[in-house]
JSON list of C-alpha atoms in Angstrom, two decimals:
[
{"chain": "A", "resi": 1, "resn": "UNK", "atom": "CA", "xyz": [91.25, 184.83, 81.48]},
{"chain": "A", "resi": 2, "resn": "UNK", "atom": "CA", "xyz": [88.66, 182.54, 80.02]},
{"chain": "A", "resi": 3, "resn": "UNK", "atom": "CA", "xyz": [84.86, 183.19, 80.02]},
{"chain": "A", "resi": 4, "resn": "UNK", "atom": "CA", "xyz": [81.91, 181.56, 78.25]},
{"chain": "A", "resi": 5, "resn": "UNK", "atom": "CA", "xyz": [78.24, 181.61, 78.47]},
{"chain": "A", "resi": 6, "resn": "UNK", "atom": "CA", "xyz": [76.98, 178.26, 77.75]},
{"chain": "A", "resi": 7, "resn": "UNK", "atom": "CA", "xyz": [73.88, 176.58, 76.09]},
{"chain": "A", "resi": 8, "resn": "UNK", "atom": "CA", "xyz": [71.93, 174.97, 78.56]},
{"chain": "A", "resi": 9, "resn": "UNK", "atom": "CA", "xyz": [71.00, 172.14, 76.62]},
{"chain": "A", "resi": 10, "resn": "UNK", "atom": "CA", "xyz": [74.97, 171.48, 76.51]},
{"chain": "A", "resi": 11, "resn": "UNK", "atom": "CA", "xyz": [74.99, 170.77, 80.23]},
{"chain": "A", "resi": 12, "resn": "UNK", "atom": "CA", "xyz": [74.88, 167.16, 81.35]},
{"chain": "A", "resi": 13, "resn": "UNK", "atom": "CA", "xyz": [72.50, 167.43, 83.98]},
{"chain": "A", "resi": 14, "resn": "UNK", "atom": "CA", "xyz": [72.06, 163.70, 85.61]},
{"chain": "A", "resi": 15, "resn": "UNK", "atom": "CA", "xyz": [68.43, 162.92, 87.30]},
{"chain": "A", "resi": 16, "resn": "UNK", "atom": "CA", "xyz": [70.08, 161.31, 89.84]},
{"chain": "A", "resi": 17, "resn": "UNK", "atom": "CA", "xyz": [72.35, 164.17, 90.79]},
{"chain": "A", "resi": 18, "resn": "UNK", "atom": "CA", "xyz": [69.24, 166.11, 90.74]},
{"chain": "A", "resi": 19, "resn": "UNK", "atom": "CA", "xyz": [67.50, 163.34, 93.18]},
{"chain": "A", "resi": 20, "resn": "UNK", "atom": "CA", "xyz": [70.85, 163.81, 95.60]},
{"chain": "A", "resi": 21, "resn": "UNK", "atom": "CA", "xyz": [70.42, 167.71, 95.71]},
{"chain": "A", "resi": 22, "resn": "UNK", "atom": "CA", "xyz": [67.23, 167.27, 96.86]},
{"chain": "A", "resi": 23, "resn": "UNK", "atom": "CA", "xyz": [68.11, 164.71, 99.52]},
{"chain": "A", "resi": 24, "resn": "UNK", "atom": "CA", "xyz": [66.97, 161.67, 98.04]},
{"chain": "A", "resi": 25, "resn": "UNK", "atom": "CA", "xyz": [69.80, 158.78, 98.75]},
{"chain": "A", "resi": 26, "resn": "UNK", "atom": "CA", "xyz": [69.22, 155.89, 97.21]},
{"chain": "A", "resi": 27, "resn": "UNK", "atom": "CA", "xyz": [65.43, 155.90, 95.96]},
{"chain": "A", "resi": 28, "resn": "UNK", "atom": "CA", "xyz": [63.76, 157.65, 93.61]},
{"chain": "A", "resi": 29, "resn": "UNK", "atom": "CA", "xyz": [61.72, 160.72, 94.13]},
{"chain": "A", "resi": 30, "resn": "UNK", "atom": "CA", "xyz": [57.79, 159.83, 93.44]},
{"chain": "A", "resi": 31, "resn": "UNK", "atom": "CA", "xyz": [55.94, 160.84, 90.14]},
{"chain": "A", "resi": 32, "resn": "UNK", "atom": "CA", "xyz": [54.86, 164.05, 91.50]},
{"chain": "A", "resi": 33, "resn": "UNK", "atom": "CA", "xyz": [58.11, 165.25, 92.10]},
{"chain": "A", "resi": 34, "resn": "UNK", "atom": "CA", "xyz": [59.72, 164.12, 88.79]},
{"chain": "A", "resi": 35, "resn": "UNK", "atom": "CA", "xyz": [57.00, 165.77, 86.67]},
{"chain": "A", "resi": 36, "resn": "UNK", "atom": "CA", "xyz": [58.00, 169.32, 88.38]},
{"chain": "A", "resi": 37, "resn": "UNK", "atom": "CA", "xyz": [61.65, 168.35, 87.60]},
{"chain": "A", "resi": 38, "resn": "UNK", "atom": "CA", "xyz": [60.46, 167.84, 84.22]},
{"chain": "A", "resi": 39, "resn": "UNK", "atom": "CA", "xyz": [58.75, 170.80, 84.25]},
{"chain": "A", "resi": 40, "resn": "UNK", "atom": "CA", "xyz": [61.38, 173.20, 85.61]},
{"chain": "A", "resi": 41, "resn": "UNK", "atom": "CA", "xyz": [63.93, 171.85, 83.43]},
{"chain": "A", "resi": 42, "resn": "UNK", "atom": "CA", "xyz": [61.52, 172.50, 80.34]},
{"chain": "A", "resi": 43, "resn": "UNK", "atom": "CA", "xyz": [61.04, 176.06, 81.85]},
{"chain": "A", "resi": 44, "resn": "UNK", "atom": "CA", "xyz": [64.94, 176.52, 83.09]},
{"chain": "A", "resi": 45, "resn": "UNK", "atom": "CA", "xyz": [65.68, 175.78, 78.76]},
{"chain": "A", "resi": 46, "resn": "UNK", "atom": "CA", "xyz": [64.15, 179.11, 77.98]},
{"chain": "A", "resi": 47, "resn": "UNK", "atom": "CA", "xyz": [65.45, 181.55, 80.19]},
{"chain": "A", "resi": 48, "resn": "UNK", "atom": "CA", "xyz": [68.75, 179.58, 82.19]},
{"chain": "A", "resi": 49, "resn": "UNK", "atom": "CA", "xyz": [72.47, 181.27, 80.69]},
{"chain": "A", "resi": 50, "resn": "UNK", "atom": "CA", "xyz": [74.95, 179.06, 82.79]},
{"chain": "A", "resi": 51, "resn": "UNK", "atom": "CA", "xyz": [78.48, 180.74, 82.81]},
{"chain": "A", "resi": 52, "resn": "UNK", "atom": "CA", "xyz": [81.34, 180.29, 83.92]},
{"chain": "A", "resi": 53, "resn": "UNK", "atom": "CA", "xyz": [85.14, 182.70, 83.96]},
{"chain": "A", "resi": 54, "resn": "UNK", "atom": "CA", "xyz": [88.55, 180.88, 85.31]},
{"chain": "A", "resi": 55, "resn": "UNK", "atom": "CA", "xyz": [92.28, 181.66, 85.01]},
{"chain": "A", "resi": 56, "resn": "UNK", "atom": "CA", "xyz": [95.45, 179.10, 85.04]},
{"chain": "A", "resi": 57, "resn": "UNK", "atom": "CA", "xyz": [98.17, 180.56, 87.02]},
{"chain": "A", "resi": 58, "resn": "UNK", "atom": "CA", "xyz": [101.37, 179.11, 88.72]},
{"chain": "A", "resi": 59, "resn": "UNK", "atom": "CA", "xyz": [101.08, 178.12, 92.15]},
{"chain": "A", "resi": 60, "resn": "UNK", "atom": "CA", "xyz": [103.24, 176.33, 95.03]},
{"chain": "A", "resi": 61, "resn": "UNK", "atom": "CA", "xyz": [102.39, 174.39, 97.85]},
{"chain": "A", "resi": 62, "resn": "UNK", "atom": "CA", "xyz": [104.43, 176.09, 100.78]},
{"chain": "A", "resi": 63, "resn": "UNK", "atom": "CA", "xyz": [102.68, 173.74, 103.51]},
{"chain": "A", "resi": 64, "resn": "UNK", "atom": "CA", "xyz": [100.34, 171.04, 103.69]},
{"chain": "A", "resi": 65, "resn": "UNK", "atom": "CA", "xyz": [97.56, 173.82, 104.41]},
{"chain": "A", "resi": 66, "resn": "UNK", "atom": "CA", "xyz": [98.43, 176.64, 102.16]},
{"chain": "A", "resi": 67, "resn": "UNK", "atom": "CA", "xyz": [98.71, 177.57, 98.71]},
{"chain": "A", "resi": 68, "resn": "UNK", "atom": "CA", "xyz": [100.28, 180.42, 97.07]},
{"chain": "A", "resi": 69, "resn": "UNK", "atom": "CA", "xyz": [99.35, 182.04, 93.91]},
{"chain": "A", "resi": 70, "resn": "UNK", "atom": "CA", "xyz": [101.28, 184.89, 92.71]},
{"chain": "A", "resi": 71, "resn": "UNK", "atom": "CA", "xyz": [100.93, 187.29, 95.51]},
{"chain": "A", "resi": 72, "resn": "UNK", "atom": "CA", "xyz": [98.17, 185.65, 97.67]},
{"chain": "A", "resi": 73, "resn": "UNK", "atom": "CA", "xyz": [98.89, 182.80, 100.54]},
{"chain": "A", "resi": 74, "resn": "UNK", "atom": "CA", "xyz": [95.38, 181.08, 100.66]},
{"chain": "A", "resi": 75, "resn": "UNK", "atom": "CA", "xyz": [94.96, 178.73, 103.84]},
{"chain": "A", "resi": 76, "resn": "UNK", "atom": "CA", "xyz": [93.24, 175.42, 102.21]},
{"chain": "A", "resi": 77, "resn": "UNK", "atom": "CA", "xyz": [93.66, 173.42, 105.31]},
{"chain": "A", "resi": 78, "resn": "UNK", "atom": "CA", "xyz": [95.28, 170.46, 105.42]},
{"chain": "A", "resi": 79, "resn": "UNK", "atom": "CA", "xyz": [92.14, 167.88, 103.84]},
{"chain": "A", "resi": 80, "resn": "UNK", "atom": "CA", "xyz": [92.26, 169.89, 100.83]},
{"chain": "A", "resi": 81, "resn": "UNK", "atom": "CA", "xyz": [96.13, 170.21, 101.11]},
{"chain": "A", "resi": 82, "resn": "UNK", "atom": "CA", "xyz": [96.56, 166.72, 101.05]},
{"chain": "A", "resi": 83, "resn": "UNK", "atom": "CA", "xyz": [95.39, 166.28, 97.44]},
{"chain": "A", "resi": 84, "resn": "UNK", "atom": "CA", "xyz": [97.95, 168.69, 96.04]},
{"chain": "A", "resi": 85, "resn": "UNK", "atom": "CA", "xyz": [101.20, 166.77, 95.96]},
{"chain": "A", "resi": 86, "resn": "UNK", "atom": "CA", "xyz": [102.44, 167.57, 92.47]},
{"chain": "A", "resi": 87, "resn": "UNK", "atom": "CA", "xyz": [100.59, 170.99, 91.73]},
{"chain": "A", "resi": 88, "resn": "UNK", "atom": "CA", "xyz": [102.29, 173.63, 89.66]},
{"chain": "A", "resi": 89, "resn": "UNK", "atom": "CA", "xyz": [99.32, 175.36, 88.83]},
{"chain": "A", "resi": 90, "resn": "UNK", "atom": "CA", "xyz": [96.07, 175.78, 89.25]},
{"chain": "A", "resi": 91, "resn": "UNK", "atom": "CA", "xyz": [92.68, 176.99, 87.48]},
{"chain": "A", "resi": 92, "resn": "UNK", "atom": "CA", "xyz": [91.02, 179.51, 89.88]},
{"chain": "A", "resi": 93, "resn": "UNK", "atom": "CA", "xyz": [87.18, 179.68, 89.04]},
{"chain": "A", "resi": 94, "resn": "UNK", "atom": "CA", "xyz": [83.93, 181.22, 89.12]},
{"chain": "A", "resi": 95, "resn": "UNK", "atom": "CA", "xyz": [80.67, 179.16, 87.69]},
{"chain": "A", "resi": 96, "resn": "UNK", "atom": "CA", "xyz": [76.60, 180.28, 87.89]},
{"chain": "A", "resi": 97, "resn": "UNK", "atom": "CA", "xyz": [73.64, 179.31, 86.99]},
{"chain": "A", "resi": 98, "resn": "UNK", "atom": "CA", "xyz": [72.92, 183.33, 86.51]},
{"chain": "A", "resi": 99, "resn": "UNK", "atom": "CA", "xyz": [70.95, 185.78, 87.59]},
{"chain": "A", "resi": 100, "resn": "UNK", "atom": "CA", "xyz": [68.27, 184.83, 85.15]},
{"chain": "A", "resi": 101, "resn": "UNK", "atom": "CA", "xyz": [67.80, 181.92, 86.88]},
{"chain": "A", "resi": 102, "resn": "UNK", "atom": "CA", "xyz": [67.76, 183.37, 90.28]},
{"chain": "A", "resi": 103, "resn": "UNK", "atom": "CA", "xyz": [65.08, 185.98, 88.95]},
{"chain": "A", "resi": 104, "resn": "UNK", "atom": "CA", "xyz": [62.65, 182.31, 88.19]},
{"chain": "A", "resi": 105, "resn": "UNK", "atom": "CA", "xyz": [63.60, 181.64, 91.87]},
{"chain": "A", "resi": 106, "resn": "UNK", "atom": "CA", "xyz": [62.25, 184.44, 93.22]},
{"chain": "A", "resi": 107, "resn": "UNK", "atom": "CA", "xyz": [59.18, 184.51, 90.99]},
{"chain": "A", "resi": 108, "resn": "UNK", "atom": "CA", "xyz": [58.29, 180.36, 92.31]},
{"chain": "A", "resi": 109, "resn": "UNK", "atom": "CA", "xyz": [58.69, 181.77, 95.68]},
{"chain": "A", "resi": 110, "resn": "UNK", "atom": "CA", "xyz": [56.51, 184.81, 94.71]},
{"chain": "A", "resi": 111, "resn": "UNK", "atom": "CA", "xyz": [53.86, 182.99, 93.60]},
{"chain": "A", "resi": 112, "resn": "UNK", "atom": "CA", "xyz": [53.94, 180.66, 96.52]},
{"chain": "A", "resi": 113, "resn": "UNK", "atom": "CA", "xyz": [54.51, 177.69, 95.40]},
{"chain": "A", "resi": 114, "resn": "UNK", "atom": "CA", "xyz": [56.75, 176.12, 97.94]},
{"chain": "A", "resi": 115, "resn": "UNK", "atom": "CA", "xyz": [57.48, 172.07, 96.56]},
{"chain": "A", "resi": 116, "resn": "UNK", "atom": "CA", "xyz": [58.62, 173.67, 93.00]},
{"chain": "A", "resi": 117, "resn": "UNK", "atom": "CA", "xyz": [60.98, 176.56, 94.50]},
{"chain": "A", "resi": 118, "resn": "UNK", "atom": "CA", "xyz": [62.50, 173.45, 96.31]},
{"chain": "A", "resi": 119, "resn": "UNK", "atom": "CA", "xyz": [63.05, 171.70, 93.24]},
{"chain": "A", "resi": 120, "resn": "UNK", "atom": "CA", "xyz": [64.04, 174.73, 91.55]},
{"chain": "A", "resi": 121, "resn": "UNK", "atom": "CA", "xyz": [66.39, 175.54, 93.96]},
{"chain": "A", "resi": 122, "resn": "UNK", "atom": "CA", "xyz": [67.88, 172.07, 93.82]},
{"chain": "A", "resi": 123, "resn": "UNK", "atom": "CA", "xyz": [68.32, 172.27, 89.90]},
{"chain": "A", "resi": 124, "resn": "UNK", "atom": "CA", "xyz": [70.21, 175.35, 90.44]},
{"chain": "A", "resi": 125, "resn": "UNK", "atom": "CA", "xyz": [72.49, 173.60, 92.76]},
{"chain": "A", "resi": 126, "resn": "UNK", "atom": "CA", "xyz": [73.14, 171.00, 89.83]},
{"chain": "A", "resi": 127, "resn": "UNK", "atom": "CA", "xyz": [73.32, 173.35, 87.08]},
{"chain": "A", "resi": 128, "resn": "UNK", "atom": "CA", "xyz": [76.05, 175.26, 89.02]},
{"chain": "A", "resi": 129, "resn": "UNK", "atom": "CA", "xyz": [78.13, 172.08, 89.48]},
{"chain": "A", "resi": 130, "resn": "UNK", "atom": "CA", "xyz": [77.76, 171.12, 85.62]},
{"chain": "A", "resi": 131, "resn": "UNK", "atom": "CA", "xyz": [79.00, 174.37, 84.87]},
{"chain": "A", "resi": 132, "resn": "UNK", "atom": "CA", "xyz": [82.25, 173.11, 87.09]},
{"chain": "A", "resi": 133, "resn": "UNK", "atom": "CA", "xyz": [82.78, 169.95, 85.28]},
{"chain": "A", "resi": 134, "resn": "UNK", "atom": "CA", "xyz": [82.42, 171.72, 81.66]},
{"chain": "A", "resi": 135, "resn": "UNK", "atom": "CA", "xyz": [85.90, 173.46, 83.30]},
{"chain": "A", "resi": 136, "resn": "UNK", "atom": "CA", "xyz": [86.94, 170.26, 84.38]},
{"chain": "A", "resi": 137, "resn": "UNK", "atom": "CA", "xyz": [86.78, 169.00, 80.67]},
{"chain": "A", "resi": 138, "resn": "UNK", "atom": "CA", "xyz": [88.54, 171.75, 79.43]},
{"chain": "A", "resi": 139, "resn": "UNK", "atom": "CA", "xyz": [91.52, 170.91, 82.36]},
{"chain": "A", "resi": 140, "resn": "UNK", "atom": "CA", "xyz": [91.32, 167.41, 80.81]},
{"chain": "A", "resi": 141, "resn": "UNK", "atom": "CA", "xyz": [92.30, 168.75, 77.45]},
{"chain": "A", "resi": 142, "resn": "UNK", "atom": "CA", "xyz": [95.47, 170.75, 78.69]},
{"chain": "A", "resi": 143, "resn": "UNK", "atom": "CA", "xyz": [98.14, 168.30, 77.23]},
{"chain": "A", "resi": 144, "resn": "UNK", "atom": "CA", "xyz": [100.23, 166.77, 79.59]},
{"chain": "A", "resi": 145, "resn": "UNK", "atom": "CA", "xyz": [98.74, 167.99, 82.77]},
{"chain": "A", "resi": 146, "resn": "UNK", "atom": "CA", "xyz": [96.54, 166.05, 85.41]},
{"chain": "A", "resi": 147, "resn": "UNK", "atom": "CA", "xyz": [94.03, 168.08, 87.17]},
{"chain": "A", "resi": 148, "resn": "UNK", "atom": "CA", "xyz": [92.61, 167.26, 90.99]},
{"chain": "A", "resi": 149, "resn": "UNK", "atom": "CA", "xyz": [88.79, 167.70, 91.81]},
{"chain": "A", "resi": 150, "resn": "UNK", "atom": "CA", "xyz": [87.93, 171.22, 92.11]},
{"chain": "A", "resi": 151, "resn": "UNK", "atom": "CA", "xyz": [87.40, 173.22, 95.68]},
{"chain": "A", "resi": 152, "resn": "UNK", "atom": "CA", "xyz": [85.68, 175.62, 97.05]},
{"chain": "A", "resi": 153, "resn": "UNK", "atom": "CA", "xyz": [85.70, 178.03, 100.13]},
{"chain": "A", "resi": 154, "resn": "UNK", "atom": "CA", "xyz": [83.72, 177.32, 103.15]},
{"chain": "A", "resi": 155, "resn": "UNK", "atom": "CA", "xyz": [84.24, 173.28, 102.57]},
{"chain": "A", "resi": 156, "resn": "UNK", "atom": "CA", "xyz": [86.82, 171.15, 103.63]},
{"chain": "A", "resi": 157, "resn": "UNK", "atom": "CA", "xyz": [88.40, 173.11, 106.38]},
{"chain": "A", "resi": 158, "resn": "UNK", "atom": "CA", "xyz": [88.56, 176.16, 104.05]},
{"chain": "A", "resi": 159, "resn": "UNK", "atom": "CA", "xyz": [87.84, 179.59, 105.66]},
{"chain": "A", "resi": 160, "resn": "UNK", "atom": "CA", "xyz": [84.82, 181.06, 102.91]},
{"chain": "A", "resi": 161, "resn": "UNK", "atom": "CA", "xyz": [86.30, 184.51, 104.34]},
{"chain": "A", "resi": 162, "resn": "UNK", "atom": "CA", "xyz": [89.18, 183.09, 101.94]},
{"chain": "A", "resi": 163, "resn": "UNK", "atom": "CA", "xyz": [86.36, 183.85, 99.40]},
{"chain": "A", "resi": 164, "resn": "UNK", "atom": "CA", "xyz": [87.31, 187.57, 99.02]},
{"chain": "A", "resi": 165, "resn": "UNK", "atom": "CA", "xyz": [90.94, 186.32, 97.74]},
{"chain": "A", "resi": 166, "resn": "UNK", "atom": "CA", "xyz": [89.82, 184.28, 95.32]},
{"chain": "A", "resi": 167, "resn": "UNK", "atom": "CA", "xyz": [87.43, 187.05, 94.15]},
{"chain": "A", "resi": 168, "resn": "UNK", "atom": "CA", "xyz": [90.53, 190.20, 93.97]},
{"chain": "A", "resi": 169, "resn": "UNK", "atom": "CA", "xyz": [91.89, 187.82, 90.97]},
{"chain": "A", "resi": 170, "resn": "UNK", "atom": "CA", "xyz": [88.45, 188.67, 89.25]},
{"chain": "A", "resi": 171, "resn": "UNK", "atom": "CA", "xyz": [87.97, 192.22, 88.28]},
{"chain": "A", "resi": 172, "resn": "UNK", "atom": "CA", "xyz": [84.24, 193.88, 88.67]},
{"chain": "A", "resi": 173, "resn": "UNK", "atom": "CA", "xyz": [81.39, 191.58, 88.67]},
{"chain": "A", "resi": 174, "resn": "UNK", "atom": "CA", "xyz": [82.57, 188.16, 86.98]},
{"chain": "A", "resi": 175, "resn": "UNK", "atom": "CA", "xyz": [79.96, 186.41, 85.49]},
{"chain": "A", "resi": 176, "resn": "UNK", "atom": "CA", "xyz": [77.55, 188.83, 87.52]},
{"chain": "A", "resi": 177, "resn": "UNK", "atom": "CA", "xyz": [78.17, 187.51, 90.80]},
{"chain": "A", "resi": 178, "resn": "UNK", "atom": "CA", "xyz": [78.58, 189.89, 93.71]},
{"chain": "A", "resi": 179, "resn": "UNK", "atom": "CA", "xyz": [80.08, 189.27, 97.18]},
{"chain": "A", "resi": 180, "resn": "UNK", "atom": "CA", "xyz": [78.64, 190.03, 100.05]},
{"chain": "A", "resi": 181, "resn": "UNK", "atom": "CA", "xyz": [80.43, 191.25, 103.32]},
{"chain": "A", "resi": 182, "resn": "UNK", "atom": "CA", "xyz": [79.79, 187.90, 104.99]},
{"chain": "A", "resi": 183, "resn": "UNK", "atom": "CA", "xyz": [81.94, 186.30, 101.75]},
{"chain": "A", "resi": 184, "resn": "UNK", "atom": "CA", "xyz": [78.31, 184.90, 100.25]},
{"chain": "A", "resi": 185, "resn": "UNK", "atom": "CA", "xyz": [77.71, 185.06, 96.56]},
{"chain": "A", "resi": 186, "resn": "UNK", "atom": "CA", "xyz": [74.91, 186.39, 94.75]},
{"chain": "A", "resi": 187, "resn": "UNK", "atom": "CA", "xyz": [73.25, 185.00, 92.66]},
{"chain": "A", "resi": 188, "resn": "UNK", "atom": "CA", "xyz": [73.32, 182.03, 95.22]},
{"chain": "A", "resi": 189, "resn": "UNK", "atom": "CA", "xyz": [73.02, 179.11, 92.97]},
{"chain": "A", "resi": 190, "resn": "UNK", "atom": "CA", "xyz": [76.99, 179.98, 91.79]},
{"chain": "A", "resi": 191, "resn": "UNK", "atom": "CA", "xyz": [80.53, 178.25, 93.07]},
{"chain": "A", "resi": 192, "resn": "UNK", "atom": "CA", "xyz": [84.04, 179.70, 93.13]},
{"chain": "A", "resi": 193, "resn": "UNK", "atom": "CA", "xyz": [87.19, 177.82, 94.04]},
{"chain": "A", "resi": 194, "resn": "UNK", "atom": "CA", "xyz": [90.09, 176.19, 92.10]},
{"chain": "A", "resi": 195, "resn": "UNK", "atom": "CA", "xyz": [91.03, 173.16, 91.04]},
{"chain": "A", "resi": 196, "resn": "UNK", "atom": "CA", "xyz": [95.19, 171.60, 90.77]},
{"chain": "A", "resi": 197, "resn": "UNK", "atom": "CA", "xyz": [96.85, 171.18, 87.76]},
{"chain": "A", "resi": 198, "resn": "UNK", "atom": "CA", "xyz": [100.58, 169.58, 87.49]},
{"chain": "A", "resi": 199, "resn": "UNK", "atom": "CA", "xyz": [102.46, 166.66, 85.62]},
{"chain": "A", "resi": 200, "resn": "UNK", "atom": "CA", "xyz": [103.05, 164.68, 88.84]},
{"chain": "A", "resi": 201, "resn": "UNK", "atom": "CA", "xyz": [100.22, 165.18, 90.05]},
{"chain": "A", "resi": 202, "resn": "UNK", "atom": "CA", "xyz": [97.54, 162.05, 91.04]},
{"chain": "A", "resi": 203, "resn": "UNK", "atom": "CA", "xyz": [93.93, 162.96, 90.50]},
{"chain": "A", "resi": 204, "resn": "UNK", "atom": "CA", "xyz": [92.08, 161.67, 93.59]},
{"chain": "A", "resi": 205, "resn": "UNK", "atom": "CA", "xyz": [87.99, 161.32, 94.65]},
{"chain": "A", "resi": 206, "resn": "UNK", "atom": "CA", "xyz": [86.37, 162.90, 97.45]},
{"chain": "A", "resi": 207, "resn": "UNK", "atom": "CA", "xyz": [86.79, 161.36, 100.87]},
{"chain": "A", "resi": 208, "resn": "UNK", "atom": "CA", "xyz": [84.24, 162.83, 102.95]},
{"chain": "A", "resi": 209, "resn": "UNK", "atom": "CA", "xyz": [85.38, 160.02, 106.06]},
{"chain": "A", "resi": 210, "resn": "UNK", "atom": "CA", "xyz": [87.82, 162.58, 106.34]},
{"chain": "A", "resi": 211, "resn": "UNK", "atom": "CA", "xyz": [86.48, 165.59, 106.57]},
{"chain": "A", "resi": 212, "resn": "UNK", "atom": "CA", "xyz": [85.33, 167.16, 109.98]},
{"chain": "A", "resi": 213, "resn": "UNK", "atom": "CA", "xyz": [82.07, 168.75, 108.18]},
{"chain": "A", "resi": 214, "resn": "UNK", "atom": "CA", "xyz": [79.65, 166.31, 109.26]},
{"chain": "A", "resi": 215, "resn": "UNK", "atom": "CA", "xyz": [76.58, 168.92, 107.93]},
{"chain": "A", "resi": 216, "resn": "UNK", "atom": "CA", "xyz": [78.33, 169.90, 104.82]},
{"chain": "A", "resi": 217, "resn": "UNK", "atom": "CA", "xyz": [75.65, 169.40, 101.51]},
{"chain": "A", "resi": 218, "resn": "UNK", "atom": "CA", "xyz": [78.08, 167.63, 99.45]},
{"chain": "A", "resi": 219, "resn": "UNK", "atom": "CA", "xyz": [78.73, 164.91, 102.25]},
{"chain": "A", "resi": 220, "resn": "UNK", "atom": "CA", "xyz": [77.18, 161.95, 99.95]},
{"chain": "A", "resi": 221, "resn": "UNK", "atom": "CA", "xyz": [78.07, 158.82, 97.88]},
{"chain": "A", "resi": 222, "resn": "UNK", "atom": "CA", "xyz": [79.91, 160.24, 95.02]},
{"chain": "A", "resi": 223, "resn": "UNK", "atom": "CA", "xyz": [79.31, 157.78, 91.90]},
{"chain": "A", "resi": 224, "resn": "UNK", "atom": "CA", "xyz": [82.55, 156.74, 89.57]},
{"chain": "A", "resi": 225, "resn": "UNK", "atom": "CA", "xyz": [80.43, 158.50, 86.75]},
{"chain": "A", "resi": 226, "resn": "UNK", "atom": "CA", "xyz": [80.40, 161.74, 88.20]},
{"chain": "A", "resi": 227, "resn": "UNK", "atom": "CA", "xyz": [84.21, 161.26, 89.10]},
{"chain": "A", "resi": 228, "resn": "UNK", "atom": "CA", "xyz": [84.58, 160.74, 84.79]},
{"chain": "A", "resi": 229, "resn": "UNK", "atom": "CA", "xyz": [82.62, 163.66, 83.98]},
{"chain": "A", "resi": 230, "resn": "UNK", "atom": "CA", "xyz": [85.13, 165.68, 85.98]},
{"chain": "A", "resi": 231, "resn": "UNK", "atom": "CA", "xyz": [87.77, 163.71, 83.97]},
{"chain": "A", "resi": 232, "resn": "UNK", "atom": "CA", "xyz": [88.69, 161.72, 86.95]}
]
């Protein structure tokens, strides 16, 4: 079991995946807006402790639609299935941006101010996902091994109720994140999920044409460089 707290000035944190989190396809948000992202970043530096805990365990492929890890038979569905072919492992994960920065959440919505929660909260989204690709890199380094994209529960065709699973591999509280009885984490700006590992296997992008979640938040134009910063 590997955990690590990370410096948040380590985490690549792209303005443009910043301008997608906040709904913004193809322009560029006006100067308004990128002088709160400035200023929540600034203000994110001195109180933000991204972390992240994962495990690399064996795993098999007994359909299309399921994978098994030790014990546990977790039903994928078939979209994420269909990336899999060569998996012989895989790197279950949990990733925040912490409760610290959940806290600064609550205090922008305290106070009121409604346009720089919503950038806030859009940061968090972003410093979640870096915390994901730092793993990613690490899968990179795992000698002979290719690694897919990671995944998470409640996308993809992938019961989040398949959430509580994922969790009973993590004892207590990892990283401070909590479950809720309707599979939600807390604090909210965290992801869990897995991502493949195997020699044979072909590391593949996203292909949201296929996917039946027409209202899912990740459903946008995924650039080649985020693709290489997950080592893709």
């Amino acid at each position: 079991m590997t955990y690590k707290e990370l410096a948040f000035a380590s985490l690549v944190l792209p303005d443009e995946d910043i301008y997608l989190a906040m709904e913004y396809r193809g322009s560029t948000p006006d100067a308004y807006i990128r002088s709160l992202m400035a200023e929540v970043l600034q203000e994110a530096a001195t109180l933000c402790i991204p972390r992240y805990q994962y495990c690399v365990l064996d795993a098999t492929q007994p359909s299309r639609s399921c994978l098994q890890v030790q014990d546990t038979l977790f039903s994928i569905g078939g979209v994420i299935g269909s990336y899999l072919s060569g998996m012989t492992q895989v790197c279950l994960f949990v990733a925040t941006a912490g409760r610290e920065y959940e806290a600064y959440l609550h205090r922008l919505r305290a106070e009121g101010d409604i346009v720089k929660e919503f950038v806030a909260d859009s940061i968090g989204s972003v410093i979640a996902e870096a915390c994901v690709a730092e793993i990613s890199k690490e899968m990179s380094a795992m000698e002979g091994l290719s690694h897919s994209l990671p995944y998470s529960p409640g996308y993809c065709g992938w019961n989040i109720c398949e959430q509580e699973k994922l969790f009973a591999f993590f004892p207590g509280q990892p990283c401070g994140i909590s479950l809720s009885a309707s599979f939600l984490m807390s604090p909210v700006k965290s992801i869990s999920g897995f991502i493949g590992l195997g020699k044979e296997l072909k590391p593949q992008p996203y292909r949201c044409e296929i996917c039946n979640n027409k209202h899912c938040y990740k459903r946008k134009e995924k650039t080649n460089e985020k693709y290489e910063r997950m080592g893709v």
